[in-house]
mmCIF file of C-alpha atoms in Angstrom:
data_model
loop_
_atom_site.group_PDB
_atom_site.id
_atom_site.type_symbol
_atom_site.label_atom_id
_atom_site.label_comp_id
_atom_site.label_asym_id
_atom_site.label_seq_id
_atom_site.Cartn_x
_atom_site.Cartn_y
_atom_site.Cartn_z
ATOM 1 C CA MET V 1 5.174 29.750 9.659
ATOM 2 C CA PRO V 2 4.558 27.812 12.869
ATOM 3 C CA PRO V 3 0.999 27.239 14.083
ATOM 4 C CA GLN V 4 -0.193 30.144 16.186
ATOM 5 C CA HIS V 5 -0.652 28.554 19.594
ATOM 6 C CA PRO V 6 0.205 30.188 22.921
ATOM 7 C CA GLY V 7 3.331 29.018 24.647
ATOM 8 C CA TRP V 8 5.217 28.074 21.488
ATOM 9 C CA GLN V 9 8.833 28.979 20.873
ATOM 10 C CA GLN V 10 11.695 27.881 18.630
ATOM 11 C CA GLN V 11 13.131 24.606 19.910
ATOM 12 C CA PRO V 12 16.618 23.110 19.486
ATOM 13 C CA ALA V 13 17.187 20.811 16.544
ATOM 14 C CA VAL V 14 16.277 17.161 16.855
ATOM 15 C CA PRO V 15 19.504 15.149 16.578
ATOM 16 C CA GLY V 16 20.175 13.910 13.070
ATOM 17 C CA VAL V 17 18.179 16.597 11.264
ATOM 18 C CA GLY V 18 20.113 19.733 12.108
ATOM 19 C CA HIS V 19 17.494 22.446 12.014
ATOM 20 C CA ALA V 20 15.512 24.339 14.605
ATOM 21 C CA MET V 21 11.814 23.621 14.971
ATOM 22 C CA TRP V 22 8.808 25.346 16.400
ATOM 23 C CA GLY V 23 7.196 23.423 19.199
ATOM 24 C CA PRO V 24 5.447 23.658 22.534
ATOM 25 C CA VAL V 25 7.584 24.491 25.539
ATOM 26 C CA PRO V 26 7.644 21.208 27.511
ATOM 27 C CA ASP V 27 7.414 22.818 30.934
ATOM 28 C CA SER V 28 5.334 25.894 30.049
ATOM 29 C CA HIS V 29 3.011 27.175 32.796
ATOM 30 C CA GLN V 30 0.298 27.423 30.144
ATOM 31 C CA GLN V 31 0.008 23.661 29.828
ATOM 32 C CA ILE V 32 -3.060 21.857 31.125
ATOM 33 C CA GLN V 33 -3.709 18.177 31.782
ATOM 34 C CA VAL V 34 -6.335 16.272 29.802
ATOM 35 C CA GLN V 35 -7.348 12.635 29.922
ATOM 36 C CA ALA V 36 -6.622 10.837 26.658
ATOM 37 C CA PRO V 37 -7.523 7.171 26.093
ATOM 38 C CA PHE V 38 -3.922 6.192 26.785
ATOM 39 C CA GLY V 39 -3.363 8.295 29.923
ATOM 40 C CA ALA V 40 -3.013 11.880 31.040
ATOM 41 C CA VAL V 41 -1.422 14.212 28.480
ATOM 42 C CA MET V 42 -0.115 17.736 28.987
ATOM 43 C CA ILE V 43 -1.075 20.172 26.208
ATOM 44 C CA HIS V 44 -1.523 23.879 25.664
ATOM 45 C CA PRO V 45 -5.091 25.177 25.840
ATOM 46 C CA ALA V 46 -6.579 25.519 22.366
ATOM 47 C CA GLU V 47 -8.181 28.722 21.218
ATOM 48 C CA PRO V 48 -11.955 28.932 21.601
ATOM 49 C CA GLY V 49 -13.757 27.011 18.894
ATOM 50 C CA VAL V 50 -10.557 25.444 17.597
ATOM 51 C CA TYR V 51 -12.246 22.124 17.014
ATOM 52 C CA GLY V 52 -13.885 22.047 13.612
ATOM 53 C CA SER V 53 -12.771 25.572 12.794
ATOM 54 C CA GLY V 54 -10.308 25.007 9.994
ATOM 55 C CA HIS V 55 -7.800 22.786 8.311
ATOM 56 C CA GLY V 56 -4.270 21.821 9.178
ATOM 57 C CA PRO V 57 -1.328 22.615 6.985
ATOM 58 C CA ARG V 58 -1.053 20.669 3.758
ATOM 59 C CA THR V 59 1.855 20.253 1.426
ATOM 60 C CA ALA V 60 1.138 22.017 -1.883
ATOM 61 C CA ARG V 61 1.622 20.104 -5.142
ATOM 62 C CA PRO V 62 1.831 21.541 -8.636
ATOM 63 C CA MET V 63 -1.692 21.304 -10.006
ATOM 64 C CA LEU V 64 -0.685 20.944 -13.645
ATOM 65 C CA ARG V 65 1.512 17.946 -12.949
ATOM 66 C CA ARG V 66 -1.125 16.359 -10.748
ATOM 67 C CA TRP V 67 -3.910 16.716 -13.279
ATOM 68 C CA GLY V 68 -1.577 15.503 -16.004
ATOM 69 C CA TRP V 69 -1.101 12.237 -14.125
ATOM 70 C CA ILE V 70 -4.822 11.925 -13.408
ATOM 71 C CA GLY V 71 -5.816 12.643 -16.996
ATOM 72 C CA GLY V 72 -3.238 10.327 -18.540
ATOM 73 C CA LEU V 73 -4.037 7.431 -16.230
ATOM 74 C CA GLY V 74 -7.765 8.006 -16.649
ATOM 75 C CA VAL V 75 -7.461 7.644 -20.408
ATOM 76 C CA LEU V 76 -5.378 4.474 -20.053
ATOM 77 C CA PHE V 77 -7.861 2.922 -17.639
ATOM 78 C CA PHE V 78 -10.845 3.785 -19.844
ATOM 79 C CA VAL V 79 -9.278 2.457 -23.030
ATOM 80 C CA GLY V 80 -8.079 -0.720 -21.303
ATOM 81 C CA ALA V 81 -11.446 -1.408 -19.678
ATOM 82 C CA LEU V 82 -13.305 -0.784 -22.952
ATOM 83 C CA PHE V 83 -11.014 -3.166 -24.845
ATOM 84 C CA ILE V 84 -11.439 -5.887 -22.209
ATOM 85 C CA LEU V 85 -15.222 -5.577 -22.170
ATOM 86 C CA LEU V 86 -15.462 -5.723 -25.962
ATOM 87 C CA THR V 87 -13.133 -8.708 -26.128
ATOM 88 C CA LEU V 88 -14.997 -10.565 -23.374
ATOM 89 C CA GLY V 89 -18.335 -9.837 -25.002
ATOM 90 C CA GLU V 90 -17.188 -11.436 -28.255
ATOM 91 C CA ASP V 91 -15.505 -14.364 -26.484
ATOM 92 C CA VAL V 92 -18.041 -15.463 -23.850
ATOM 93 C CA GLY V 93 -21.163 -13.377 -24.535
ATOM 94 C CA ARG V 94 -23.115 -11.156 -22.188
ATOM 95 C CA GLY V 95 -24.196 -14.009 -19.952
ATOM 96 C CA GLY V 96 -20.646 -15.209 -19.598
ATOM 97 C CA VAL V 97 -19.451 -11.704 -18.734
ATOM 98 C CA VAL V 98 -22.094 -11.315 -16.010
ATOM 99 C CA VAL V 99 -21.420 -14.744 -14.483
ATOM 100 C CA GLY V 100 -17.662 -14.233 -14.750
ATOM 101 C CA LEU V 101 -17.887 -10.816 -13.109
ATOM 102 C CA MET V 102 -19.977 -12.053 -10.187
ATOM 103 C CA SER V 103 -17.773 -15.104 -9.671
ATOM 104 C CA ALA V 104 -14.559 -13.045 -9.834
ATOM 105 C CA LEU V 105 -15.748 -10.960 -6.874
ATOM 106 C CA LEU V 106 -15.283 -13.926 -4.514
ATOM 107 C CA PRO V 107 -11.472 -14.149 -4.634
ATOM 108 C CA LEU V 108 -11.341 -10.353 -4.688
ATOM 109 C CA MET V 109 -13.183 -10.227 -1.354
ATOM 110 C CA ILE V 110 -10.529 -12.551 0.086
ATOM 111 C CA VAL V 111 -7.434 -10.801 -1.250
ATOM 112 C CA VAL V 112 -8.228 -7.098 -0.839
ATOM 113 C CA PRO V 113 -9.104 -7.193 2.909
ATOM 114 C CA SER V 114 -5.929 -9.191 3.543
ATOM 115 C CA VAL V 115 -3.823 -6.570 1.767
ATOM 116 C CA LEU V 116 -5.549 -3.719 3.616
ATOM 117 C CA TRP V 117 -4.873 -5.489 6.933
ATOM 118 C CA LEU V 118 -1.175 -5.397 6.105
ATOM 119 C CA ASP V 119 -1.488 -1.676 5.316
ATOM 120 C CA ARG V 120 -3.054 -0.661 8.643
ATOM 121 C CA PHE V 121 -0.008 0.912 10.322
ATOM 122 C CA GLU V 122 0.631 3.467 7.603
ATOM 123 C CA ALA V 123 -2.494 3.473 5.483
ATOM 124 C CA GLU V 124 -1.688 4.423 1.911
ATOM 125 C CA PRO V 125 -3.900 7.076 0.255
ATOM 126 C CA THR V 126 -7.018 5.504 -1.202
ATOM 127 C CA ARG V 127 -6.451 7.116 -4.605
ATOM 128 C CA TYR V 128 -3.114 5.330 -4.968
ATOM 129 C CA LEU V 129 -4.525 1.993 -3.847
ATOM 130 C CA VAL V 130 -7.292 2.370 -6.435
ATOM 131 C CA THR V 131 -4.718 3.371 -9.056
ATOM 132 C CA ALA V 132 -2.733 0.193 -8.372
ATOM 133 C CA PHE V 133 -5.843 -1.961 -8.699
ATOM 134 C CA LEU V 134 -7.043 -0.269 -11.894
ATOM 135 C CA TRP V 135 -3.613 -0.503 -13.486
ATOM 136 C CA GLY V 136 -3.669 -4.258 -12.984
ATOM 137 C CA ALA V 137 -7.321 -4.703 -13.978
ATOM 138 C CA CYS V 138 -7.369 -2.420 -17.025
ATOM 139 C CA VAL V 139 -3.922 -1.608 -18.409
ATOM 140 C CA ALA V 140 -1.863 -4.695 -17.523
ATOM 141 C CA THR V 141 -4.674 -7.099 -18.435
ATOM 142 C CA ALA V 142 -5.500 -5.435 -21.766
ATOM 143 C CA VAL V 143 -1.872 -5.311 -22.922
ATOM 144 C CA ALA V 144 -1.230 -8.883 -21.705
ATOM 145 C CA MET V 145 -4.247 -10.174 -23.640
ATOM 146 C CA ILE V 146 -2.891 -8.653 -26.850
ATOM 147 C CA VAL V 147 0.761 -9.663 -26.400
ATOM 148 C CA ASN V 148 0.063 -13.174 -25.067
ATOM 149 C CA SER V 149 -2.386 -14.109 -27.818
ATOM 150 C CA THR V 150 -0.263 -12.591 -30.592
ATOM 151 C CA SER V 151 2.945 -14.272 -29.405
ATOM 152 C CA THR V 152 1.272 -17.650 -28.898
ATOM 153 C CA GLY V 153 -0.298 -17.429 -32.357
ATOM 154 C CA ILE V 154 3.084 -16.759 -33.983
ATOM 155 C CA ILE V 155 4.658 -19.708 -32.155
ATOM 156 C CA ALA V 156 1.739 -21.994 -33.101
ATOM 157 C CA GLU V 157 2.344 -21.352 -36.793
ATOM 158 C CA ASN V 158 5.870 -22.749 -36.435
ATOM 159 C CA VAL V 159 5.737 -25.494 -33.796
ATOM 160 C CA GLY V 160 2.072 -26.408 -33.421
ATOM 161 C CA GLU V 161 -0.760 -25.604 -30.999
ATOM 162 C CA ARG V 162 0.321 -27.895 -28.136
ATOM 163 C CA GLN V 163 3.868 -26.604 -27.913
ATOM 164 C CA ALA V 164 2.693 -23.028 -28.369
ATOM 165 C CA SER V 165 0.238 -23.450 -25.491
ATOM 166 C CA ILE V 166 2.952 -24.692 -23.131
ATOM 167 C CA THR V 167 5.454 -22.065 -24.236
ATOM 168 C CA GLY V 168 2.854 -19.339 -23.874
ATOM 169 C CA ALA V 169 1.900 -20.421 -20.347
ATOM 170 C CA VAL V 170 5.403 -21.130 -19.025
ATOM 171 C CA VAL V 171 7.536 -18.490 -20.760
ATOM 172 C CA ILE V 172 5.510 -15.750 -22.448
ATOM 173 C CA ALA V 173 2.754 -15.216 -19.867
ATOM 174 C CA PRO V 174 5.063 -14.949 -16.811
ATOM 175 C CA PHE V 175 7.363 -12.517 -18.627
ATOM 176 C CA VAL V 176 4.600 -10.324 -20.050
ATOM 177 C CA GLU V 177 2.320 -10.322 -17.017
ATOM 178 C CA GLU V 178 4.959 -9.800 -14.339
ATOM 179 C CA THR V 179 6.523 -7.037 -16.429
ATOM 180 C CA LEU V 180 3.228 -5.214 -16.813
ATOM 181 C CA LYS V 181 2.226 -5.597 -13.163
ATOM 182 C CA GLY V 182 5.702 -4.573 -12.043
ATOM 183 C CA LEU V 183 5.489 -1.443 -14.199
ATOM 184 C CA GLY V 184 2.391 -0.456 -12.246
ATOM 185 C CA VAL V 185 4.290 -0.663 -8.945
ATOM 186 C CA LEU V 186 7.226 1.226 -10.460
ATOM 187 C CA LEU V 187 4.828 3.942 -11.653
ATOM 188 C CA LEU V 188 3.518 4.364 -8.111
ATOM 189 C CA LEU V 189 7.072 4.525 -6.782
ATOM 190 C CA ILE V 190 7.730 7.389 -9.198
ATOM 191 C CA MET V 191 4.447 9.126 -8.359
ATOM 192 C CA ARG V 192 4.892 8.755 -4.586
ATOM 193 C CA ARG V 193 8.657 8.785 -4.204
ATOM 194 C CA ARG V 194 8.468 10.872 -1.041
ATOM 195 C CA GLU V 195 6.063 8.529 0.733
ATOM 196 C CA PHE V 196 7.115 5.164 -0.723
ATOM 197 C CA ASP V 197 8.767 4.172 2.536
ATOM 198 C CA GLY V 198 9.809 0.574 2.133
ATOM 199 C CA ILE V 199 8.919 -3.071 1.773
ATOM 200 C CA ILE V 200 5.387 -2.921 3.192
ATOM 201 C CA ASP V 201 4.429 -0.228 0.682
ATOM 202 C CA GLY V 202 5.923 -2.288 -2.126
ATOM 203 C CA ILE V 203 4.019 -5.425 -1.121
ATOM 204 C CA VAL V 204 0.720 -3.554 -0.732
ATOM 205 C CA TYR V 205 0.880 -1.854 -4.122
ATOM 206 C CA ALA V 206 2.129 -5.004 -5.869
ATOM 207 C CA ALA V 207 -0.575 -7.166 -4.312
ATOM 208 C CA LEU V 208 -3.363 -4.755 -5.263
ATOM 209 C CA CYS V 209 -2.050 -4.400 -8.799
ATOM 210 C CA ALA V 210 -1.925 -8.189 -9.083
ATOM 211 C CA ALA V 211 -5.386 -8.483 -7.510
ATOM 212 C CA GLY V 212 -6.747 -6.199 -10.223
ATOM 213 C CA PHE V 213 -5.073 -8.300 -12.895
ATOM 214 C CA ALA V 214 -6.407 -11.547 -11.398
ATOM 215 C CA PHE V 215 -9.905 -10.035 -11.150
ATOM 216 C CA ALA V 216 -10.041 -9.199 -14.862
ATOM 217 C CA GLU V 217 -8.422 -12.510 -15.804
ATOM 218 C CA ASN V 218 -10.902 -14.447 -13.673
ATOM 219 C CA ILE V 219 -13.829 -12.786 -15.436
ATOM 220 C CA LEU V 220 -12.505 -14.256 -18.687
ATOM 221 C CA TYR V 221 -11.802 -17.739 -17.277
ATOM 222 C CA PHE V 222 -15.059 -17.990 -15.325
ATOM 223 C CA GLY V 223 -17.016 -16.627 -18.281
ATOM 224 C CA ARG V 224 -15.498 -19.231 -20.600
ATOM 225 C CA ALA V 225 -16.229 -21.992 -18.097
ATOM 226 C CA TYR V 226 -19.870 -20.912 -17.990
ATOM 227 C CA ALA V 227 -20.128 -20.676 -21.771
ATOM 228 C CA GLU V 228 -18.608 -24.138 -22.229
ATOM 229 C CA GLY V 229 -19.889 -26.102 -19.231
ATOM 230 C CA GLY V 230 -22.652 -24.137 -17.599
ATOM 231 C CA THR V 231 -22.955 -23.624 -13.866
ATOM 232 C CA GLY V 232 -21.102 -26.836 -13.035
ATOM 233 C CA GLY V 233 -18.013 -25.734 -14.927
ATOM 234 C CA VAL V 234 -17.989 -22.378 -13.167
ATOM 235 C CA VAL V 235 -18.271 -23.867 -9.682
ATOM 236 C CA GLY V 236 -15.302 -26.166 -10.182
ATOM 237 C CA LEU V 237 -13.091 -23.404 -11.530
ATOM 238 C CA VAL V 238 -14.150 -20.981 -8.797
ATOM 239 C CA VAL V 239 -13.058 -23.523 -6.190
ATOM 240 C CA LEU V 240 -9.667 -23.963 -7.874
ATOM 241 C CA ARG V 241 -8.901 -20.322 -8.700
ATOM 242 C CA GLY V 242 -11.075 -18.456 -6.240
ATOM 243 C CA LEU V 243 -10.774 -20.491 -3.042
ATOM 244 C CA LEU V 244 -7.610 -22.583 -3.345
ATOM 245 C CA SER V 245 -5.362 -20.093 -5.135
ATOM 246 C CA PRO V 246 -6.722 -16.533 -4.869
ATOM 247 C CA PHE V 247 -3.301 -15.241 -3.820
ATOM 248 C CA ALA V 248 -1.342 -16.660 -6.777
ATOM 249 C CA HIS V 249 -0.854 -13.402 -8.689
ATOM 250 C CA PRO V 250 -0.371 -11.246 -5.537
ATOM 251 C CA LEU V 251 2.263 -13.676 -4.252
ATOM 252 C CA PHE V 252 4.262 -13.629 -7.471
ATOM 253 C CA THR V 253 4.146 -9.871 -7.990
ATOM 254 C CA GLY V 254 4.772 -9.340 -4.278
ATOM 255 C CA PHE V 255 8.429 -10.221 -4.867
ATOM 256 C CA THR V 256 8.710 -7.348 -7.343
ATOM 257 C CA GLY V 257 7.138 -5.114 -4.717
ATOM 258 C CA ILE V 258 9.669 -6.258 -2.119
ATOM 259 C CA GLY V 259 12.514 -5.457 -4.498
ATOM 260 C CA LEU V 260 11.194 -1.956 -5.201
ATOM 261 C CA GLY V 261 10.623 -1.448 -1.480
ATOM 262 C CA VAL V 262 14.247 -2.307 -0.776
ATOM 263 C CA PHE V 263 15.334 0.118 -3.491
ATOM 264 C CA ALA V 264 13.256 2.906 -1.938
ATOM 265 C CA SER V 265 14.476 2.413 1.629
ATOM 266 C CA ARG V 266 18.079 1.219 1.548
ATOM 267 C CA ARG V 267 21.504 2.519 0.607
ATOM 268 C CA GLY V 268 24.372 0.750 -1.097
ATOM 269 C CA PRO V 269 24.775 -1.060 -4.406
ATOM 270 C CA PHE V 270 22.386 -3.888 -3.488
ATOM 271 C CA ARG V 271 19.413 -1.524 -3.697
ATOM 272 C CA TYR V 272 19.877 -1.412 -7.487
ATOM 273 C CA PHE V 273 19.887 -5.203 -7.783
ATOM 274 C CA ALA V 274 16.923 -5.775 -5.443
ATOM 275 C CA PRO V 275 14.176 -4.799 -7.950
ATOM 276 C CA VAL V 276 15.757 -6.970 -10.650
ATOM 277 C CA LEU V 277 16.078 -9.911 -8.255
ATOM 278 C CA GLY V 278 12.473 -9.515 -7.101
ATOM 279 C CA TYR V 279 11.249 -9.287 -10.697
ATOM 280 C CA LEU V 280 13.165 -12.437 -11.678
ATOM 281 C CA MET V 281 11.735 -14.271 -8.659
ATOM 282 C CA ALA V 282 8.222 -13.229 -9.652
ATOM 283 C CA MET V 283 8.674 -14.480 -13.220
ATOM 284 C CA THR V 284 10.321 -17.732 -12.123
ATOM 285 C CA LEU V 285 7.652 -18.652 -9.589
ATOM 286 C CA HIS V 286 4.889 -17.690 -12.018
ATOM 287 C CA GLY V 287 6.463 -19.853 -14.706
ATOM 288 C CA LEU V 288 6.878 -22.851 -12.374
ATOM 289 C CA TRP V 289 3.253 -22.541 -11.267
ATOM 290 C CA ASN V 290 2.033 -22.529 -14.865
ATOM 291 C CA LEU V 291 4.405 -25.361 -15.813
ATOM 292 C CA ALA V 292 2.984 -27.611 -13.104
ATOM 293 C CA ALA V 293 -0.571 -26.788 -14.164
ATOM 294 C CA VAL V 294 -0.199 -27.431 -17.921
ATOM 295 C CA SER V 295 2.404 -30.184 -18.275
ATOM 296 C CA ILE V 296 2.101 -32.475 -15.247
ATOM 297 C CA ARG V 297 -0.810 -34.822 -14.521
ATOM 298 C CA GLY V 298 -2.419 -33.499 -11.363
ATOM 299 C CA GLY V 299 -0.035 -30.595 -11.678
ATOM 300 C CA PHE V 300 -2.369 -28.038 -10.118
ATOM 301 C CA LEU V 301 -2.506 -29.960 -6.848
ATOM 302 C CA LEU V 302 1.255 -30.577 -6.871
ATOM 303 C CA GLY V 303 1.979 -26.941 -7.634
ATOM 304 C CA TYR V 304 -0.413 -25.864 -4.916
ATOM 305 C CA LEU V 305 1.052 -28.140 -2.221
ATOM 306 C CA PHE V 306 4.750 -27.781 -3.017
ATOM 307 C CA LEU V 307 4.995 -24.291 -4.514
ATOM 308 C CA GLN V 308 2.151 -21.916 -3.755
ATOM 309 C CA LEU V 309 1.278 -23.104 -0.238
ATOM 310 C CA PRO V 310 4.867 -22.869 1.112
ATOM 311 C CA ILE V 311 5.301 -19.441 -0.515
ATOM 312 C CA PHE V 312 1.966 -18.310 0.934
ATOM 313 C CA VAL V 313 2.880 -19.441 4.449
ATOM 314 C CA GLY V 314 6.320 -17.860 4.128
ATOM 315 C CA MET V 315 4.819 -14.584 2.926
ATOM 316 C CA ILE V 316 2.377 -14.517 5.851
ATOM 317 C CA ILE V 317 5.230 -15.003 8.317
ATOM 318 C CA PHE V 318 7.251 -12.315 6.565
ATOM 319 C CA ALA V 319 4.312 -9.883 6.499
ATOM 320 C CA VAL V 320 3.549 -10.349 10.213
ATOM 321 C CA TRP V 321 7.222 -9.852 11.034
ATOM 322 C CA MET V 322 7.332 -6.683 8.918
ATOM 323 C CA ARG V 323 4.260 -5.290 10.663
ATOM 324 C CA ARG V 324 5.801 -5.879 14.076
ATOM 325 C CA ARG V 325 9.045 -4.369 12.873
ATOM 326 C CA GLU V 326 7.150 -1.299 11.637
ATOM 327 C CA ALA V 327 5.634 -0.936 15.122
ATOM 328 C CA ARG V 328 9.135 -0.944 16.633
ATOM 329 C CA VAL V 329 10.265 1.620 14.050
ATOM 330 C CA VAL V 330 7.419 3.935 15.077
ATOM 331 C CA CYS V 331 8.306 3.711 18.762
ATOM 332 C CA ASP V 332 12.077 3.958 18.290
ATOM 333 C CA HIS V 333 12.126 6.874 15.873
ATOM 334 C CA LEU V 334 9.475 8.964 17.621
ATOM 335 C CA ALA V 335 11.073 8.600 21.051
ATOM 336 C CA GLY V 336 13.559 11.382 20.252
ATOM 337 C CA TYR V 337 10.716 13.898 20.029
ATOM 338 C CA ILE V 338 9.552 13.420 23.631
ATOM 339 C CA GLY V 339 12.130 15.785 25.109
ATOM 340 C CA HIS V 340 11.144 18.463 22.605
ATOM 341 C CA GLY V 341 7.491 18.422 23.572
ATOM 342 C CA TRP V 342 6.110 17.029 20.330
ATOM 343 C CA PHE V 343 4.965 13.700 21.811
ATOM 344 C CA THR V 344 4.532 12.087 25.204
ATOM 345 C CA GLY V 345 5.522 8.586 26.216
ATOM 346 C CA PRO V 346 1.893 7.358 26.400
ATOM 347 C CA GLU V 347 1.213 8.747 22.930
ATOM 348 C CA ILE V 348 4.144 6.849 21.435
ATOM 349 C CA ALA V 349 3.057 3.659 23.206
ATOM 350 C CA MET V 350 -0.385 4.144 21.633
ATOM 351 C CA LEU V 351 1.109 4.720 18.166
ATOM 352 C CA GLY V 352 3.108 1.488 18.372
ATOM 353 C CA ASP V 353 0.154 -0.771 19.191
ATOM 354 C CA MET V 354 -2.785 -1.450 16.870
ATOM 355 C CA SER V 355 -5.254 -2.191 19.676
ATOM 356 C CA GLN V 356 -4.396 1.078 21.438
ATOM 357 C CA ARG V 357 -4.735 2.927 18.140
ATOM 358 C CA ARG V 358 -8.229 1.537 17.755
ATOM 359 C CA ARG V 359 -9.182 2.525 21.312
ATOM 360 C CA ALA V 360 -7.840 6.030 20.666
ATOM 361 C CA ARG V 361 -10.073 6.373 17.604
ATOM 362 C CA GLU V 362 -13.053 5.115 19.609
ATOM 363 C CA TRP V 363 -12.282 7.670 22.334
ATOM 364 C CA ALA V 364 -12.160 10.461 19.771
ATOM 365 C CA SER V 365 -15.388 9.293 18.162
ATOM 366 C CA ARG V 366 -17.261 9.307 21.472
ATOM 367 C CA ARG V 367 -16.195 12.874 22.185
ATOM 368 C CA GLY V 368 -16.233 14.502 18.769
ATOM 369 C CA GLY V 369 -18.019 12.190 16.380
ATOM 370 C CA TYR V 370 -16.861 11.196 12.920
ATOM 371 C CA GLN V 371 -14.600 14.212 12.368
ATOM 372 C CA ALA V 372 -12.719 13.626 15.613
ATOM 373 C CA ALA V 373 -12.184 9.968 14.745
ATOM 374 C CA ALA V 374 -10.922 11.029 11.313
ATOM 375 C CA ASP V 375 -8.522 13.472 12.972
ATOM 376 C CA MET V 376 -7.197 10.734 15.263
ATOM 377 C CA GLN V 377 -6.705 8.469 12.257
ATOM 378 C CA ARG V 378 -4.909 11.285 10.466
ATOM 379 C CA LEU V 379 -2.697 11.927 13.480
ATOM 380 C CA GLN V 380 -1.765 8.242 13.653
ATOM 381 C CA ASP V 381 -1.009 8.084 9.931
ATOM 382 C CA GLN V 382 1.105 11.238 9.957
ATOM 383 C CA ALA V 383 3.011 10.128 13.058
ATOM 384 C CA THR V 384 3.835 6.834 11.330
ATOM 385 C CA GLU V 385 4.885 8.754 8.222
ATOM 386 C CA LEU V 386 7.147 10.880 10.423
ATOM 387 C CA ALA V 387 8.747 7.806 12.003
ATOM 388 C CA LEU V 388 9.409 6.255 8.591
ATOM 389 C CA LEU V 389 10.863 9.544 7.362
ATOM 390 C CA ARG V 390 13.223 9.568 10.351
ATOM 391 C CA GLN V 391 14.213 6.002 9.532
ATOM 392 C CA ARG V 392 15.036 6.982 5.952
ATOM 393 C CA ILE V 393 17.034 9.970 7.201
ATOM 394 C CA SER V 394 19.035 7.700 9.526
ATOM 395 C CA ARG V 395 19.801 5.399 6.589
ATOM 396 C CA GLY V 396 20.765 8.271 4.327
ATOM 397 C CA THR V 397 17.864 7.711 1.906
ATOM 398 C CA GLY V 398 15.679 10.628 2.979
ATOM 399 C CA PRO V 399 14.524 13.218 0.422
ATOM 400 C CA GLU V 400 16.567 16.364 -0.136
ATOM 401 C CA ASP V 401 13.916 18.460 1.583
ATOM 402 C CA ALA V 402 13.613 16.075 4.546
ATOM 403 C CA ALA V 403 13.824 18.939 7.041
ATOM 404 C CA ALA V 404 10.885 20.774 5.441
ATOM 405 C CA VAL V 405 8.843 17.579 5.178
ATOM 406 C CA GLU V 406 9.544 16.758 8.806
ATOM 407 C CA GLN V 407 8.543 20.262 9.875
ATOM 408 C CA ALA V 408 5.269 20.083 7.947
ATOM 409 C CA LEU V 409 4.428 16.717 9.508
ATOM 410 C CA LEU V 410 5.218 17.947 13.012
ATOM 411 C CA GLU V 411 3.111 21.064 12.575
ATOM 412 C CA GLU V 412 0.126 19.099 11.328
ATOM 413 C CA ILE V 413 0.482 16.544 14.126
ATOM 414 C CA SER V 414 0.605 19.307 16.731
ATOM 415 C CA TRP V 415 -2.417 21.015 15.189
ATOM 416 C CA LEU V 416 -4.345 17.727 15.277
ATOM 417 C CA ARG V 417 -3.376 17.173 18.920
ATOM 418 C CA GLN V 418 -4.757 20.594 19.799
ATOM 419 C CA ARG V 419 -8.060 19.806 18.083
ATOM 420 C CA LEU V 420 -8.383 16.383 19.670
ATOM 421 C CA TYR V 421 -7.367 17.269 23.212
ATOM 422 C CA SER V 422 -9.566 20.353 23.239
ATOM 423 C CA LEU V 423 -12.391 17.802 23.471
ATOM 424 C CA GLY V 424 -11.321 17.101 27.078
#
């Protein structure tokens, strides 16, 4: 059912979707003009007390399936974290665990804000971002510790410790670790298939999964350094792993995320090869990085200058370009709604510019406090989701119920506009 606002009637279909929608009559005499942070906007007067009086429409999800996912993942995270803590306690002792944990927070505070900056246009739900991080920190790390040590031990019995160490670092670790981290991103693609919109989503989830893995791994390495060399050993390793190369794991796994993002947002046969290609790139780069570190004199510096640094710079350029491209997608794909009364030109200009989005949230906060700012954030997120849905529809990769999803998004957006603009 459409929201019950005065002056609403069934509108013609938006081109490319092929279904009628409920929306405000663009030239209705019941419209009034209000001053939004991005210019004057014509809306329908909201009912008395509309602001703070209820909740917008939400898409229902089967509760059993949802709690099944939550319960299953919760058990995996708990078991993985318990195994890691017990193993670390035996390996480096309590002091080593504490020092390793505190030291591992430094690179984490560099990586996570950078990933969240990339995710600002269409902020992913916090629960899924946390799931990605915990998968990397608990599940991927615990399984990798078991498989890596077992495989290296078997190889050492046949070819010796030195060769086993190199083989483990260059072949086994990249294969095992990138597989496990990639499985976490694939799991989120399955869980969020409707909203997994493309490359940015893939990079964000991959980077957070890898950040979780690196966090747990750093606790082990920093704890060992403290146990073996005291504070001096920790400081040197923190500089190398925490300051010079905090993005190593996120960069490698990011290629798997790009491949899965292409799969989720493109048509044609290449979409099936993209995840495999990204996964192979992740393993190859990870292996080359480890090879330089363990088999070449001064290999860490060489690997940093000629492998990781160029990839890091290239990824930054690519990420900035993708963010700007996402802004153009928002403007281009929402423009078709202007004639149907769902958006105005100034609103779309605001949605396509991060600085204007911020000013809009500040405007809402001044007039309605925290809840109004949250509503403006929600409106911006849902409008971006709508634009990305329209992009997927235009490419032929939209979900089967795209029309219903689009309608639900439009209704919630319109409801949020009524709440916000009733502030005056």
